[in-house]
């Protein structure tokens, strides 16, 4: 039997690439260069499966092919707002993602950012590396206590719940939750969490707010200037979800005029391009989209894609079908 043809759009962990090469007629992107919309369009005419990730913008333009050979987009990553859903549906493509296997590591990174912002770790490291540290003193880089404070979590899926686990069990934080649907009472009870109705209800009550909702048009600039003004003047905003969820221009205003305590971002609206205004904000911690970047998660994400492909080509419904 002829093996299905598979295109991998970026470099993946070696163990997963080896397995892909064994199971399929696989073309790897050994140069790890992002593909252009024209190259992606060509791929959809050629391969049975395309394995994209968050850096591939599968817009209506990229998916504008008259007759696609590709029947499945097996996405490497949990978020899939980079894939134009109506266009993929029109082409009859199945789309899968990789949930679960990155939840713990992404929540670990959200907690890392929360602690870094509260304890001014970025500022401290910059000062030390620049040779500017003059020694211990009682007033030096004084930050904010985390333990026992109130954390608001927007989006209470798997990653949001892992964040609640760390914050509540590890740091004794009180947990407030905003989620588009009602959260099961048991899921709230394990963290003594309370669900509020709206984002506007949540923001004024929190010392820290961590975003774990999906990206895409529906949540674009969910955190805008008006909502940033609802935060307490010493509150912190953490975003490990998607860049478009936060209006970066409004965030710069809040950080510059100290109307909030600080922020920490792992994702950006136009990544990897970073707004120069963000770079000027000292009370902002930034990381280059590292949420799932552990050896364990990245391998597990790849093997999860393999599971989805295996099911699809065997005629079974893939476990992580999202479209
Ligand atoms: C995802 O999975 O959506 C992340 O952003 C990359 O891990």
PDB file of C-alpha atoms in Angstrom, residues 168 173-176 187-194:
ATOM      1  CA  UNK A 168      -3.958  27.517  44.907  1.00  0.00           C
ATOM      2  CA  UNK A 173      -4.009  31.930  46.212  1.00  0.00           C
ATOM      3  CA  UNK A 174      -7.743  32.563  46.060  1.00  0.00           C
ATOM      4  CA  UNK A 175      -9.023  31.660  42.623  1.00  0.00           C
ATOM      5  CA  UNK A 176     -11.677  33.491  40.607  1.00  0.00           C
ATOM      6  CA  UNK A 187     -13.621  21.453  38.799  1.00  0.00           C
ATOM      7  CA  UNK A 188     -14.120  24.632  40.851  1.00  0.00           C
ATOM      8  CA  UNK A 189     -14.294  22.866  44.216  1.00  0.00           C
ATOM      9  CA  UNK A 190     -10.844  21.279  43.960  1.00  0.00           C
ATOM     10  CA  UNK A 191      -9.296  24.783  44.025  1.00  0.00           C
ATOM     11  CA  UNK A 192     -11.981  26.421  46.169  1.00  0.00           C
ATOM     12  CA  UNK A 193     -12.571  28.581  43.088  1.00  0.00           C
ATOM     13  CA  UNK A 194     -15.531  30.843  42.333  1.00  0.00           C
TER      14      UNK A 194
END
